[in-house]
Amino acid sequence: MAEKEGGIVKKGHEEGTKMAIALLEEFGLPLGLLPLENITEVGFVRTTGYMWIIQEKKVEHNFKTVSKLVSYDTEIQGYVEKFRIKKLKGVKARELMLWPPVNEIIVDDPPTGKIHFKSLVGVTKIFPVEAFAAGQ
C-alpha cells in the first residue's frame, strides 16, 4: 500500500504495543484508547501521520466508567495528529443495538478533560478523557 511507504514498522505484541502507546502519548491522546491484544504489527508514517495496527483477532473492550463497549477490528488504521485521530477505520462503538463505526476521535485543546468520538452517521459522543486512561 502506498500510504505505508516510508513507515516505521514494529512486529510482535510487545514492540507494537510500545510503539502504539508512544504515539498516543506523543499526540496527547489517552493511553487506554487502544486496548489491543496479540498485536502482530504497528506502523506509522511520520510525514503523513498514517498509522496502522494489525492484531490476530477482533477485540471487544468495555470501558467501565462510561459503560461503553467498543469493538476493535483485526486491522485498525487512521491518521494521527495532535489531540486527534481522523479517517479512523476498524473501530466501532456500541450504540443501543447498532455498531456505528467511529471515524474521528478528538481531545479538546486547550484541555477541558473531554474527548469526542464522531461516527460517519453524524453521531458525536463526548466522554471524560480519564475514562480512556491506561488500565480502564
mmCIF file of N, CA and C in Angstrom, residues 1 3 5 7-8 30 41 46 50 61 72 74 77 83 85-86 89 95 99-101 103 115 118 126 133:
data_model
loop_
_atom_site.group_PDB
_atom_site.id
_atom_site.type_symbol
_atom_site.label_atom_id
_atom_site.label_comp_id
_atom_site.label_asym_id
_atom_site.label_seq_id
_atom_site.Cartn_x
_atom_site.Cartn_y
_atom_site.Cartn_z
ATOM 1 N N MET A 1 0.827 -1.199 0.000
ATOM 2 C CA MET A 1 0.000 0.000 0.000
ATOM 3 C C MET A 1 0.861 1.249 0.000
ATOM 4 N N GLU A 3 0.227 4.220 1.065
ATOM 5 C CA GLU A 3 0.205 5.037 2.282
ATOM 6 C C GLU A 3 1.148 4.524 3.364
ATOM 7 N N GLU A 5 4.234 3.539 2.718
ATOM 8 C CA GLU A 5 5.612 3.798 2.281
ATOM 9 C C GLU A 5 6.328 4.746 3.234
ATOM 10 N N GLY A 7 7.166 4.108 6.227
ATOM 11 C CA GLY A 7 6.705 3.950 7.605
ATOM 12 C C GLY A 7 7.679 3.191 8.479
ATOM 13 N N ILE A 8 7.615 3.474 9.773
ATOM 14 C CA ILE A 8 8.353 2.714 10.780
ATOM 15 C C ILE A 8 7.427 1.570 11.151
ATOM 16 N N PRO A 30 -5.432 9.736 25.085
ATOM 17 C CA PRO A 30 -5.420 8.865 26.273
ATOM 18 C C PRO A 30 -4.793 7.502 25.984
ATOM 19 N N GLU A 41 1.478 -6.293 14.203
ATOM 20 C CA GLU A 41 2.228 -5.225 13.537
ATOM 21 C C GLU A 41 1.634 -3.861 13.857
ATOM 22 N N ARG A 46 5.543 9.086 9.625
ATOM 23 C CA ARG A 46 5.608 10.396 10.261
ATOM 24 C C ARG A 46 5.215 11.540 9.323
ATOM 25 N N TYR A 50 -0.092 8.737 8.991
ATOM 26 C CA TYR A 50 -0.831 7.481 8.797
ATOM 27 C C TYR A 50 -0.322 6.420 9.761
ATOM 28 N N HIS A 61 -13.844 -4.376 23.957
ATOM 29 C CA HIS A 61 -13.414 -3.869 25.262
ATOM 30 C C HIS A 61 -14.521 -3.001 25.849
ATOM 31 N N TYR A 72 -12.740 -3.529 18.277
ATOM 32 C CA TYR A 72 -11.528 -3.209 17.517
ATOM 33 C C TYR A 72 -11.284 -4.334 16.524
ATOM 34 N N THR A 74 -9.449 -6.528 13.309
ATOM 35 C CA THR A 74 -8.098 -7.076 13.183
ATOM 36 C C THR A 74 -7.161 -6.050 12.558
ATOM 37 N N GLN A 77 -6.806 1.487 11.260
ATOM 38 C CA GLN A 77 -5.947 2.471 10.600
ATOM 39 C C GLN A 77 -6.558 3.853 10.702
ATOM 40 N N PHE A 83 -3.793 15.695 19.368
ATOM 41 C CA PHE A 83 -5.110 15.594 20.006
ATOM 42 C C PHE A 83 -6.199 15.016 19.104
ATOM 43 N N ILE A 85 -7.406 11.720 16.032
ATOM 44 C CA ILE A 85 -7.223 10.644 15.050
ATOM 45 C C ILE A 85 -8.371 10.825 14.072
ATOM 46 N N LYS A 86 -8.041 10.960 12.774
ATOM 47 C CA LYS A 86 -9.111 11.132 11.786
ATOM 48 C C LYS A 86 -9.061 10.023 10.745
ATOM 49 N N LYS A 89 -10.487 3.775 10.803
ATOM 50 C CA LYS A 89 -11.210 2.595 10.327
ATOM 51 C C LYS A 89 -10.890 1.434 11.242
ATOM 52 N N GLU A 95 -23.902 1.397 20.204
ATOM 53 C CA GLU A 95 -24.874 2.457 20.462
ATOM 54 C C GLU A 95 -26.251 1.816 20.390
ATOM 55 N N TRP A 99 -23.808 -0.737 15.842
ATOM 56 C CA TRP A 99 -22.354 -0.596 15.989
ATOM 57 C C TRP A 99 -21.854 0.406 14.953
ATOM 58 N N PRO A 100 -22.149 1.710 15.114
ATOM 59 C CA PRO A 100 -21.645 2.659 14.117
ATOM 60 C C PRO A 100 -20.121 2.773 14.188
ATOM 61 N N PRO A 101 -19.465 2.828 13.017
ATOM 62 C CA PRO A 101 -18.012 2.993 13.012
ATOM 63 C C PRO A 101 -17.613 4.361 13.560
ATOM 64 N N ASN A 103 -15.178 7.296 13.267
ATOM 65 C CA ASN A 103 -14.217 7.686 12.247
ATOM 66 C C ASN A 103 -13.351 8.861 12.655
ATOM 67 N N ILE A 115 -13.262 14.145 25.637
ATOM 68 C CA ILE A 115 -12.848 13.507 24.388
ATOM 69 C C ILE A 115 -14.117 13.262 23.563
ATOM 70 N N LYS A 118 -16.597 10.743 16.954
ATOM 71 C CA LYS A 118 -17.543 11.040 15.878
ATOM 72 C C LYS A 118 -17.686 9.836 14.972
ATOM 73 N N ILE A 126 -19.515 12.497 23.681
ATOM 74 C CA ILE A 126 -18.466 13.166 24.447
ATOM 75 C C ILE A 126 -18.347 12.474 25.797
ATOM 76 N N ALA A 133 -8.113 6.269 30.149
ATOM 77 C CA ALA A 133 -6.733 6.220 30.648
ATOM 78 C C ALA A 133 -6.256 4.773 30.622
#
